[in-house]
Amino acid sequence: MDGDLGDFLRSRRARIQPEEVGLPSYGRRRVPGLRREEVAQLAGVSVDYYIRLEQGRGPGDPSRTKSGGVSDAVLDAIARVLRLDETEHAYLHAVARPRRQSERPAAPRVRQGVQLLLDSMDRTPAVVLDRRMTVMAWNALADAVFGYSGTAAKARSIPRHVLLDPVAHDLYPEWQAVAAQCVAHLRMLAGHHQEDRQLTSLVGELSLKSEDFRRLWADHQVRECAYGVKRIRHPVAGLLTFPYETLTVPGDGDQTLLVYTQERGSETEERLALLGSWATTGA
């Protein structure tokens, strides 16, 4: 994960044209976007300070905190200049000031009460994810849709499934969009948990095994998949359209409840009911 801060800053200043922030372009530029000197000027910091920050070196500047890290004020100013959205802004803070602590692994178990909650959702597929996007628990309908029973944890890793499993291309009609979203969300998680060796190992594995991952990771997109719509082409039920919502599990910020809903009276609701009946009877 070394170099993430510099690569992220370079990718973000490359997407902003000087005219957008009131600066003259002075003709054709060798590289697109803002120069480092221009970012420093607009953020109100010294050029040397910004260069050190982008190069990942300790910035010798009074604007840093007592602990030696970059101050909130400087990061906020840079985020403003680079026009970062809320998720990118939080990511900048995370990669600029990584936590220096022993790794605390994600909780190995899902509480019984959370599993009971999952099981009570008999009309809605729902799962619990850890901070590495691995499915830890699920209800019967989610199992009918995705087939988690009898699979090892590694096989339930959403990034591995999307980027490495050929079946994913058939399962997701909009695979390209799903893959881009998955990688952007993984980058966000990796930035916030740089001390997590298993998460770092996952990124390394995907980098070695997937050309698509390498291409998407190099884009430095950062996105939180809090809600949206996902389409799934199930081999038995056919095309299913799921609006989804994610909620942090109370008492454990490393676990996320992911719920796939469906509109009343929709084809997805009807097909899902048939799929649930089929799975229950073992047909």
Coordinates of C-alpha atoms in Angstrom, one line a residue:
M1 CA 0.0 0.0 0.0
D2 CA 3.1 2.3 0.0
G3 CA 2.7 5.3 -2.2
D4 CA -1.1 5.4 -2.0
L5 CA -1.2 9.0 -0.8
G6 CA 1.1 10.3 -3.6
D7 CA -0.7 8.3 -6.3
F8 CA -4.1 9.5 -5.0
L9 CA -3.1 13.1 -4.9
R10 CA -1.6 13.0 -8.4
S11 CA -4.7 11.3 -9.8
R12 CA -6.9 13.9 -8.3
R13 CA -5.0 17.0 -9.4
A14 CA -4.7 15.5 -12.9
R15 CA -8.5 15.7 -13.3
I16 CA -8.8 19.4 -12.6
Q17 CA -8.0 22.0 -15.3
P18 CA -6.4 25.3 -14.3
E19 CA -9.3 27.3 -15.7
E20 CA -11.6 25.5 -13.3
V21 CA -9.9 27.1 -10.3
G22 CA -9.2 30.5 -11.9
L23 CA -5.6 29.9 -13.0
P24 CA -4.2 30.6 -16.5
S25 CA -3.2 27.4 -18.4
Y26 CA -0.2 29.0 -20.3
G27 CA -0.8 26.8 -23.3
R28 CA -0.3 23.1 -23.6
R29 CA 1.0 21.2 -20.6
R30 CA 3.2 18.2 -20.4
V31 CA 0.8 16.5 -18.0
P32 CA -2.9 17.1 -17.5
G33 CA -4.4 19.0 -14.6
L34 CA -2.9 21.1 -11.9
R35 CA 0.8 21.3 -11.2
R36 CA 2.0 20.6 -7.7
E37 CA 3.0 24.2 -7.3
E38 CA -0.5 25.3 -8.1
V39 CA -2.1 23.0 -5.6
A40 CA 0.3 24.3 -2.9
Q41 CA -0.5 27.9 -3.8
L42 CA -4.3 27.3 -3.7
A43 CA -4.1 25.3 -0.5
G44 CA -1.9 27.9 1.3
V45 CA 1.1 25.7 2.0
S46 CA 4.6 25.8 0.8
V47 CA 5.6 24.1 -2.4
D48 CA 8.2 22.0 -0.6
Y49 CA 5.6 20.9 2.0
Y50 CA 3.2 19.7 -0.6
I51 CA 5.9 18.0 -2.6
R52 CA 7.0 16.1 0.5
L53 CA 3.5 15.2 1.2
E54 CA 2.9 13.8 -2.3
Q55 CA 6.2 11.9 -2.1
G56 CA 5.3 10.3 1.2
R57 CA 8.1 12.0 3.1
G58 CA 7.7 13.6 6.5
P59 CA 6.7 17.2 5.8
G60 CA 9.0 19.6 7.6
D61 CA 6.4 22.3 8.2
P62 CA 4.8 24.0 11.2
S63 CA 1.4 23.0 9.9
R64 CA 1.8 19.4 11.0
T65 CA 0.4 18.1 14.3
K66 CA 2.3 17.6 17.5
S67 CA 2.4 13.9 16.7
G68 CA 4.1 14.6 13.4
G69 CA 1.2 13.9 11.2
V70 CA -0.4 16.3 8.7
S71 CA -2.9 18.7 10.3
D72 CA -6.7 18.6 9.6
A73 CA -6.5 22.2 8.3
V74 CA -3.9 21.3 5.7
L75 CA -5.7 18.2 4.5
D76 CA -9.0 20.0 4.4
A77 CA -7.5 22.8 2.3
I78 CA -6.0 20.3 -0.1
A79 CA -9.3 18.5 -0.3
R80 CA -11.0 21.7 -1.2
V81 CA -8.5 22.5 -3.9
L82 CA -8.8 19.1 -5.4
R83 CA -12.6 19.1 -5.1
L84 CA -12.8 15.8 -3.2
D85 CA -16.2 14.5 -2.3
E86 CA -17.0 13.3 1.2
T87 CA -15.8 9.8 0.7
E88 CA -12.5 10.9 -1.0
H89 CA -12.0 13.5 1.7
A90 CA -12.2 10.9 4.4
Y91 CA -9.9 8.6 2.4
L92 CA -7.3 11.4 2.2
H93 CA -7.3 11.8 6.0
A94 CA -6.9 8.0 6.3
V95 CA -4.0 7.5 4.0
A96 CA -2.2 10.7 5.1
R97 CA -2.3 9.6 8.7
P98 CA -2.4 5.8 8.8
R99 CA -3.0 4.2 12.2
R100 CA 0.1 2.9 13.8
Q101 CA -1.2 0.1 15.9
S102 CA -1.2 -3.7 16.1
E103 CA -3.7 -5.3 13.8
R104 CA -7.1 -5.9 15.3
P105 CA -8.7 -8.6 13.1
A106 CA -12.3 -8.4 12.2
A107 CA -14.6 -10.1 14.6
P108 CA -14.5 -13.8 13.8
R109 CA -18.1 -14.4 14.6
V110 CA -21.5 -12.8 14.1
R111 CA -23.5 -12.4 17.2
Q112 CA -26.4 -14.8 17.7
G113 CA -28.8 -11.8 17.8
V114 CA -27.6 -10.6 14.4
Q115 CA -28.1 -14.1 12.9
L116 CA -31.6 -14.2 14.3
L117 CA -32.2 -10.9 12.7
L118 CA -31.0 -12.3 9.4
D119 CA -33.2 -15.4 9.7
S120 CA -36.3 -13.2 10.4
M121 CA -35.9 -11.6 7.0
D122 CA -37.7 -14.5 5.2
R123 CA -38.6 -12.4 2.2
T124 CA -35.4 -10.5 1.7
P125 CA -31.8 -11.8 1.0
A126 CA -29.5 -10.4 3.6
V127 CA -25.8 -11.0 4.6
V128 CA -23.2 -9.7 7.0
L129 CA -19.8 -8.6 5.6
D130 CA -16.6 -8.1 7.4
R131 CA -14.3 -5.2 6.7
R132 CA -12.6 -7.2 3.9
M133 CA -15.9 -7.7 2.1
T134 CA -16.1 -11.4 3.0
V135 CA -19.6 -12.8 3.7
M136 CA -19.6 -13.9 7.3
A137 CA -23.3 -14.8 7.7
W138 CA -26.5 -15.0 5.6
N139 CA -30.1 -16.0 5.6
A140 CA -31.8 -18.8 3.7
L141 CA -32.9 -16.5 0.8
A142 CA -29.4 -15.1 0.3
D143 CA -28.2 -18.7 0.2
A144 CA -30.7 -19.5 -2.4
V145 CA -29.5 -16.6 -4.6
F146 CA -25.8 -16.8 -4.1
G147 CA -25.1 -20.4 -2.8
Y148 CA -23.0 -19.7 0.3
S149 CA -23.6 -23.0 2.1
G150 CA -20.7 -25.3 2.1
T151 CA -18.2 -22.8 0.8
A152 CA -15.0 -21.7 2.6
A153 CA -14.6 -18.1 3.7
K154 CA -12.1 -17.4 0.8
A155 CA -14.8 -18.4 -1.7
R156 CA -17.2 -16.0 0.0
S157 CA -14.9 -13.0 -0.6
I158 CA -16.8 -10.6 -2.8
P159 CA -13.7 -9.1 -4.4
R160 CA -12.3 -12.5 -5.2
H161 CA -15.6 -13.6 -6.6
V162 CA -16.1 -10.5 -8.8
L163 CA -12.6 -10.2 -10.1
L164 CA -11.4 -13.9 -10.2
D165 CA -14.4 -16.1 -10.7
P166 CA -15.5 -16.4 -14.4
V167 CA -19.1 -17.2 -13.1
A168 CA -19.3 -13.5 -12.0
H169 CA -19.5 -12.4 -15.6
D170 CA -22.6 -14.4 -16.1
L171 CA -24.1 -13.5 -12.7
Y172 CA -23.8 -9.8 -13.1
P173 CA -25.2 -8.4 -16.4
E174 CA -23.4 -5.1 -15.7
W175 CA -20.2 -6.8 -14.7
Q176 CA -17.9 -3.9 -15.6
A177 CA -19.8 -1.5 -13.4
V178 CA -20.0 -4.0 -10.5
A179 CA -16.2 -4.6 -10.8
A180 CA -15.4 -0.9 -10.8
Q181 CA -17.7 -0.3 -7.8
C182 CA -16.2 -3.3 -5.9
V183 CA -12.6 -2.1 -6.5
A184 CA -13.4 1.5 -5.5
H185 CA -15.0 0.3 -2.3
L186 CA -12.1 -2.0 -1.6
R187 CA -9.7 0.9 -2.0
M188 CA -11.7 2.9 0.5
L189 CA -11.5 0.1 3.0
A190 CA -7.8 -0.5 2.4
G191 CA -7.1 3.2 3.0
H192 CA -9.0 3.2 6.4
H193 CA -7.4 -0.1 7.5
Q194 CA -3.8 0.0 6.4
E195 CA -2.7 -2.0 9.4
D196 CA -4.8 -4.9 8.3
R197 CA -2.3 -7.4 6.8
Q198 CA -5.0 -9.7 5.4
L199 CA -6.6 -6.8 3.6
T200 CA -3.2 -5.8 2.2
S201 CA -2.7 -9.4 1.2
L202 CA -6.0 -9.5 -0.6
V203 CA -5.1 -6.4 -2.7
G204 CA -1.7 -8.0 -3.6
E205 CA -3.4 -11.3 -4.6
L206 CA -5.9 -9.5 -6.8
S207 CA -3.1 -7.4 -8.4
L208 CA -1.2 -10.6 -9.3
K209 CA -4.1 -12.5 -10.6
S210 CA -6.4 -10.0 -12.4
E211 CA -5.6 -7.6 -15.1
D212 CA -9.0 -5.9 -14.7
F213 CA -8.2 -5.3 -11.0
R214 CA -4.8 -3.7 -11.8
R215 CA -6.5 -1.4 -14.3
L216 CA -9.3 -0.4 -12.0
W217 CA -7.0 0.0 -9.0
A218 CA -4.7 2.3 -10.9
D219 CA -7.7 4.7 -11.4
H220 CA -7.6 5.5 -7.7
Q221 CA -11.4 5.7 -7.5
V222 CA -12.8 5.7 -4.0
R223 CA -16.4 4.9 -3.3
E224 CA -18.6 3.9 -0.4
C225 CA -21.2 1.3 -1.5
A226 CA -23.9 2.3 1.0
Y227 CA -26.9 1.8 -1.2
G228 CA -27.8 1.4 -4.9
V229 CA -29.3 -1.1 -7.3
K230 CA -27.8 -4.4 -8.4
R231 CA -29.0 -6.8 -11.1
I232 CA -28.3 -10.5 -10.9
R233 CA -28.9 -13.1 -13.6
H234 CA -29.8 -16.2 -11.5
P235 CA -29.5 -19.6 -13.3
V236 CA -32.9 -20.7 -12.0
A237 CA -34.9 -17.6 -11.1
G238 CA -33.7 -15.5 -14.1
L239 CA -33.0 -11.7 -13.9
L240 CA -33.4 -10.2 -10.4
T241 CA -33.2 -6.5 -9.7
F242 CA -32.3 -5.6 -6.2
P243 CA -32.2 -2.2 -4.6
Y244 CA -29.8 -2.7 -1.6
E245 CA -29.0 -0.9 1.6
T246 CA -26.1 -1.3 4.0
L247 CA -26.1 -0.7 7.8
T248 CA -23.2 -0.9 10.3
V249 CA -23.9 -3.7 12.8
P250 CA -24.3 -2.0 16.2
G251 CA -21.4 -2.8 18.6
D252 CA -19.1 -3.8 15.8
G253 CA -18.1 -1.2 13.2
D254 CA -16.2 -3.8 11.3
Q255 CA -19.3 -5.7 10.3
T256 CA -21.9 -4.5 7.8
L257 CA -25.4 -5.7 7.2
L258 CA -26.2 -5.8 3.5
V259 CA -29.9 -6.2 2.6
Y260 CA -31.3 -6.8 -0.9
T261 CA -34.8 -5.5 -1.2
Q262 CA -37.4 -5.7 -3.9
E263 CA -40.3 -3.6 -5.0
R264 CA -43.8 -4.8 -4.2
G265 CA -45.5 -6.5 -7.1
S266 CA -42.3 -6.6 -9.1
E267 CA -41.1 -9.6 -11.2
T268 CA -38.2 -9.9 -8.8
E269 CA -40.5 -10.3 -5.8
E270 CA -42.4 -13.0 -7.7
R271 CA -39.3 -14.8 -8.8
L272 CA -37.7 -14.5 -5.4
A273 CA -40.7 -16.1 -3.8
L274 CA -40.5 -19.0 -6.2
L275 CA -36.8 -19.4 -5.6
G276 CA -37.4 -19.4 -1.8
S277 CA -40.0 -22.0 -2.2
W278 CA -37.8 -24.1 -4.4
A279 CA -34.9 -23.9 -2.0
T280 CA -37.1 -24.7 1.0
T281 CA -38.6 -27.8 -0.6
G282 CA -35.2 -28.9 -1.9
A283 CA -36.6 -29.4 -5.4

